[in-house]
């Protein structure tokens, strides 16, 4: 379904005229096509967790092809995402959307920018940097990655200057599959370059790049809201354990259409962190059972998505420890 609808949507982009008067149509095309194609991203994500098919070769091919088509280095992402699941909400060992501490150098910079700009302007800037720039910055330089792995890190190379932490995000033994991942992305870039020669660069940018930005925005938006809010704690090594970290993710109401197109990734995410090998079509039942058996442990926020996103963007800048031995929470900033 995801691949078929995506191909149909991208095909429509080949028919839209390259004129300024068609800009509203291109905007609509980007939003619709990027939203539909994000379902392919989720299917590749399922492959990365061994939740798609019992045949590991079939699964690897599907995941590798889909992610390469979306310019994602599949095997290196699979590794960093496994680190994220193994260390969810761990300030040192976590990966992706790890918040800066208020007393750390980066935390002081972020806090200073937040106070200087004010919540509305800071929130707007956060939305732009996260949703439009966050994903390529993470892949290229490890932005918002875990403290233990140093900065910068890269999904495309695991030697200097991308090896500065107390432990490597991608060990030396990972070099071969990292190169395979890079070849998949390179093949897609070459295909896009060839299409630009055949049909024009403007056509390729409009047909491919515009939906690509929307796909990335969905990806980062989902992950941001799954692991960030004013009442979600993060833990240092002394307080963290796997169960405590995994249960800090949150389910949100995305509605039937987005849950269909994106396979429920934002509404069944707590279950996904408890057992990422559960296929998306079984995660609904798993979520219902978990809520029935452990209602006090299952996080669910009914806040409409756009309001939750604005709250997170405006109020979640840096974390600090509220009480000795407890979690680190986002705190209101004051001058």
Coordinates of C-alpha atoms in Angstrom, one line a residue:
X1 CA 0.0 0.0 0.0
X2 CA 2.7 2.5 1.0
X3 CA 4.9 1.9 -2.0
X4 CA 2.0 1.8 -4.5
X5 CA 0.4 5.0 -3.2
X6 CA 3.9 6.7 -3.1
X7 CA 4.6 5.8 -6.7
X8 CA 1.2 7.0 -7.8
X9 CA 1.7 10.3 -5.9
X10 CA 5.2 10.9 -7.3
X11 CA 3.9 10.1 -10.8
X12 CA 1.5 13.0 -10.4
X13 CA 4.4 15.3 -9.9
X14 CA 5.7 14.6 -13.4
X15 CA 2.5 16.2 -14.8
X16 CA 2.5 19.5 -12.8
X17 CA 3.8 22.4 -14.9
X18 CA 7.0 24.1 -13.9
X19 CA 5.5 27.6 -13.6
X20 CA 5.3 30.0 -10.8
X21 CA 1.5 30.1 -11.1
X22 CA 1.5 26.4 -10.2
X23 CA 3.3 27.0 -6.8
X24 CA 0.1 26.3 -4.7
X25 CA -0.3 23.0 -6.6
X26 CA 3.3 22.1 -5.9
X27 CA 2.9 22.9 -2.2
X28 CA -0.2 20.6 -2.1
X29 CA 1.7 17.9 -4.0
X30 CA 4.7 18.1 -1.6
X31 CA 2.5 17.8 1.5
X32 CA 0.4 14.9 0.1
X33 CA 3.2 13.0 -1.5
X34 CA 5.6 13.4 1.5
X35 CA 2.8 12.3 3.9
X36 CA 2.1 9.2 1.8
X37 CA 5.7 8.3 1.2
X38 CA 6.5 8.5 4.9
X39 CA 4.7 5.2 5.1
X40 CA 7.6 3.6 3.2
X41 CA 10.0 5.1 5.8
X42 CA 8.0 3.3 8.5
X43 CA 8.1 0.0 6.6
X44 CA 11.9 0.2 6.3
X45 CA 11.9 1.0 10.0
X46 CA 10.0 -2.2 10.6
X47 CA 12.6 -4.1 8.6
X48 CA 15.4 -2.6 10.7
X49 CA 13.7 -4.1 13.8
X50 CA 13.2 -7.6 12.2
X51 CA 9.5 -7.0 12.5
X52 CA 8.6 -7.2 8.7
X53 CA 9.3 -10.7 7.4
X54 CA 10.7 -14.0 8.9
X55 CA 13.2 -14.3 6.0
X56 CA 16.0 -12.0 7.0
X57 CA 17.3 -11.6 3.4
X58 CA 13.9 -10.5 2.1
X59 CA 13.6 -8.1 5.0
X60 CA 17.1 -6.6 4.5
X61 CA 16.5 -6.1 0.8
X62 CA 13.2 -4.3 1.4
X63 CA 14.6 -2.1 4.1
X64 CA 17.8 -1.3 2.2
X65 CA 15.9 -0.4 -1.0
X66 CA 13.2 1.7 0.6
X67 CA 15.7 3.6 2.8
X68 CA 18.1 4.1 0.0
X69 CA 15.3 5.6 -2.1
X70 CA 14.8 8.1 0.7
X71 CA 18.5 8.8 1.0
X72 CA 18.8 7.0 4.4
X73 CA 22.0 4.9 5.0
X74 CA 20.0 1.8 6.0
X75 CA 22.5 -0.3 8.0
X76 CA 24.1 2.6 9.9
X77 CA 20.7 3.9 10.7
X78 CA 19.7 0.4 11.9
X79 CA 22.7 0.4 14.2
X80 CA 22.1 3.9 15.7
X81 CA 18.4 3.2 16.1
X82 CA 19.2 0.0 17.9
X83 CA 21.4 2.1 20.3
X84 CA 18.4 4.4 20.8
X85 CA 16.1 1.5 21.7
X86 CA 18.7 0.0 24.0
X87 CA 19.3 3.3 25.8
X88 CA 16.0 5.2 25.6
X89 CA 16.0 8.5 27.7
X90 CA 19.6 7.8 28.8
X91 CA 21.5 11.1 28.9
X92 CA 24.9 9.5 28.3
X93 CA 24.2 6.4 26.3
X94 CA 21.0 7.5 24.5
X95 CA 20.8 8.4 20.8
X96 CA 18.5 10.9 19.0
X97 CA 16.7 13.7 20.8
X98 CA 19.1 13.6 23.7
X99 CA 18.5 16.9 25.5
X100 CA 21.3 19.2 26.6
X101 CA 21.8 19.6 30.4
X102 CA 21.5 23.1 31.7
X103 CA 25.0 23.1 33.2
X104 CA 26.7 21.7 30.1
X105 CA 28.3 24.1 27.5
X106 CA 25.7 23.3 24.9
X107 CA 23.0 23.6 27.4
X108 CA 24.1 27.1 28.4
X109 CA 24.2 28.1 24.8
X110 CA 20.7 26.8 24.1
X111 CA 19.3 28.3 27.3
X112 CA 20.8 31.7 26.4
X113 CA 19.3 31.6 22.9
X114 CA 15.9 30.7 24.4
X115 CA 16.0 33.6 26.9
X116 CA 17.2 36.0 24.2
X117 CA 14.6 35.2 21.7
X118 CA 11.6 34.5 23.9
X119 CA 9.3 31.5 23.8
X120 CA 7.5 32.4 20.5
X121 CA 10.5 33.1 18.4
X122 CA 12.5 30.3 20.0
X123 CA 9.7 27.9 19.3
X124 CA 9.4 29.0 15.7
X125 CA 13.2 28.6 15.3
X126 CA 13.0 25.1 17.0
X127 CA 10.3 24.0 14.6
X128 CA 12.3 25.1 11.5
X129 CA 15.6 23.6 12.7
X130 CA 14.1 20.4 13.8
X131 CA 11.6 19.7 11.1
X132 CA 13.5 21.0 8.1
X133 CA 17.1 20.6 9.0
X134 CA 17.2 18.1 11.9
X135 CA 17.3 14.8 10.0
X136 CA 20.2 15.6 7.6
X137 CA 22.1 17.3 10.5
X138 CA 21.7 14.1 12.5
X139 CA 22.9 11.8 9.7
X140 CA 25.8 14.0 8.7
X141 CA 27.0 15.3 12.1
X142 CA 25.1 13.4 14.9
X143 CA 23.3 16.5 16.1
X144 CA 21.2 15.6 19.2
X145 CA 23.0 12.4 19.6
X146 CA 24.2 10.8 22.9
X147 CA 26.9 12.3 25.1
X148 CA 29.0 9.2 25.3
X149 CA 29.6 9.1 21.5
X150 CA 31.1 12.5 21.3
X151 CA 30.5 15.3 18.7
X152 CA 30.4 15.2 15.8
X153 CA 29.5 11.7 14.7
X154 CA 28.4 10.6 11.2
X155 CA 26.4 7.8 9.7
X156 CA 28.7 7.9 6.7
X157 CA 32.1 7.6 8.2
X158 CA 33.3 6.2 11.6
X159 CA 36.9 7.4 11.7
X160 CA 38.3 10.9 12.3
X161 CA 37.0 13.6 12.7
X162 CA 33.8 11.6 13.7
X163 CA 35.3 9.6 16.6
X164 CA 35.6 11.7 19.7
X165 CA 33.5 10.0 22.4
X166 CA 34.2 7.6 25.3
X167 CA 32.8 4.8 23.1
X168 CA 32.2 4.7 19.3
X169 CA 28.7 4.8 17.9
X170 CA 29.9 2.8 15.0
X171 CA 32.7 0.4 15.9
X172 CA 35.5 -0.5 13.4
X173 CA 33.8 -3.9 12.6
X174 CA 30.9 -1.9 11.2
X175 CA 32.9 -0.3 8.4
X176 CA 31.9 -2.8 5.7
X177 CA 28.1 -2.4 6.1
X178 CA 28.6 1.3 6.5
X179 CA 30.1 1.4 3.1
X180 CA 27.2 -0.7 1.7
X181 CA 24.8 1.8 3.2
X182 CA 26.7 4.6 1.6
X183 CA 26.6 2.9 -1.8
X184 CA 22.8 2.7 -1.6
X185 CA 22.6 6.4 -1.0
X186 CA 25.1 7.1 -3.7
X187 CA 23.2 5.1 -6.2
X188 CA 20.1 7.1 -5.5
X189 CA 22.0 10.4 -5.8
X190 CA 23.4 9.2 -9.2
X191 CA 19.8 8.3 -10.3
X192 CA 18.6 11.8 -9.3
X193 CA 21.6 13.3 -11.1
X194 CA 20.8 11.3 -14.3
X195 CA 17.1 12.3 -14.0
X196 CA 18.2 16.0 -13.8
X197 CA 20.1 15.6 -17.0
X198 CA 17.2 14.0 -18.7
X199 CA 14.3 16.1 -17.4
X200 CA 15.9 19.2 -15.8
X201 CA 17.1 20.0 -12.3
X202 CA 14.0 22.0 -11.5
X203 CA 11.8 19.1 -12.3
X204 CA 13.8 16.7 -10.0
X205 CA 13.8 19.3 -7.2
X206 CA 10.1 19.8 -7.4
X207 CA 9.1 16.1 -7.8
X208 CA 11.6 14.6 -5.4
X209 CA 13.1 17.2 -3.1
X210 CA 9.8 18.9 -2.0
X211 CA 8.2 15.6 -0.7
X212 CA 11.6 14.6 0.7
X213 CA 11.5 17.6 3.1
X214 CA 7.9 16.6 4.2
X215 CA 9.0 13.0 4.8
X216 CA 11.8 14.3 7.0
X217 CA 9.5 16.6 8.9
X218 CA 7.2 13.7 9.7
X219 CA 10.1 11.5 10.8
X220 CA 11.5 14.1 13.1
X221 CA 8.1 15.3 14.3
X222 CA 7.1 11.8 15.3
X223 CA 10.4 11.1 17.1
X224 CA 10.4 14.5 18.8
X225 CA 6.9 14.1 20.2
X226 CA 7.5 10.4 21.2
X227 CA 10.4 11.3 23.5
X228 CA 10.0 14.9 24.5
X229 CA 7.6 16.9 26.7
X230 CA 7.7 18.9 29.9
X231 CA 6.7 15.9 32.1
X232 CA 9.0 13.3 30.5
X233 CA 12.2 12.6 32.5
X234 CA 15.6 11.7 31.2
X235 CA 18.1 9.9 33.4
X236 CA 21.8 9.8 33.9
X237 CA 23.7 6.5 34.3
X238 CA 23.2 6.3 38.1
X239 CA 19.4 6.5 37.8
X240 CA 18.7 4.9 34.4
X241 CA 17.6 1.4 33.7
X242 CA 16.2 -0.1 30.5
X243 CA 12.6 -0.5 31.7
X244 CA 12.5 3.0 33.2
X245 CA 13.8 4.5 30.0
X246 CA 11.6 2.6 27.6
X247 CA 8.4 3.6 29.5
X248 CA 9.1 7.3 29.1
X249 CA 8.0 7.3 25.5
X250 CA 4.5 8.6 24.8
X251 CA 1.6 7.7 22.5
X252 CA -0.4 10.5 20.8
X253 CA -3.6 10.8 18.8
X254 CA -2.8 11.1 15.1
X255 CA -6.2 10.1 13.8
X256 CA -7.3 7.2 11.6
X257 CA -5.9 8.6 8.3
X258 CA -2.3 9.2 9.5
X259 CA -2.4 6.0 11.5
X260 CA -3.3 4.1 8.3
X261 CA -0.7 5.8 6.1
X262 CA 2.1 5.7 8.8
X263 CA 1.1 2.3 10.3
X264 CA 0.3 3.7 13.8
X265 CA 3.9 4.6 14.5
X266 CA 3.0 7.5 16.7
X267 CA 0.0 6.0 18.5
X268 CA 1.5 2.6 19.5
X269 CA 5.0 3.7 20.3
X270 CA 5.2 2.7 23.9
X271 CA 4.4 -0.9 22.9
X272 CA 7.0 -0.6 20.2
X273 CA 9.7 0.3 22.7
X274 CA 8.7 -2.5 25.0
X275 CA 9.1 -5.0 22.1
X276 CA 10.2 -3.5 18.8
X277 CA 9.9 -6.9 17.0
X278 CA 6.1 -6.7 17.2
X279 CA 4.8 -5.8 13.7
X280 CA 2.8 -2.6 13.4
X281 CA -0.5 -4.4 12.7
X282 CA -0.1 -6.3 16.0
X283 CA 1.0 -3.3 18.0
X284 CA -2.6 -2.1 18.3
X285 CA -3.6 -5.2 20.2
X286 CA -0.3 -5.0 22.2
X287 CA -1.0 -1.4 23.1
X288 CA -4.6 -2.2 24.2
X289 CA -3.4 -5.1 26.4
X290 CA -0.6 -3.0 28.0
X291 CA -3.1 -0.2 28.8
X292 CA -5.5 -2.7 30.3
X293 CA -2.8 -4.5 32.4
X294 CA -0.5 -1.5 33.3
X295 CA -2.6 1.7 33.0
X296 CA -0.3 3.6 35.4
X297 CA 2.8 2.9 33.3
X298 CA 1.5 3.6 29.8
X299 CA 2.0 7.2 28.7
X300 CA -0.8 8.7 26.5
X301 CA -1.2 12.5 25.9
X302 CA -4.5 13.4 24.2
X303 CA -3.3 16.9 23.4
X304 CA -3.9 17.6 19.6
X305 CA -0.7 17.1 17.7
X306 CA -0.2 20.8 16.6
X307 CA -0.6 22.0 20.2
X308 CA 1.7 19.4 21.6
X309 CA 4.3 20.2 19.0
X310 CA 4.2 23.9 19.8
X311 CA 4.4 23.2 23.6
X312 CA 7.5 21.1 23.0
X313 CA 9.1 23.6 20.7
X314 CA 8.6 26.6 23.0
X315 CA 9.1 25.0 26.4
X316 CA 11.6 22.1 25.9
X317 CA 15.1 23.7 25.7
X318 CA 17.4 22.2 28.4
X319 CA 17.0 19.7 31.2
X320 CA 18.0 19.8 34.8
X321 CA 17.7 17.5 37.8
X322 CA 14.8 18.3 40.0
X323 CA 15.9 16.2 43.0
X324 CA 19.0 14.2 43.8
X325 CA 18.6 10.7 42.5
X326 CA 15.7 11.6 40.2
X327 CA 15.2 12.4 36.6
X328 CA 16.2 15.4 34.5
X329 CA 13.2 17.4 33.3
X330 CA 12.8 20.4 31.0
X331 CA 12.5 23.5 33.2
X332 CA 10.9 26.9 32.5
X333 CA 13.7 29.3 31.7
X334 CA 13.8 32.7 33.4
X335 CA 16.3 35.5 33.2

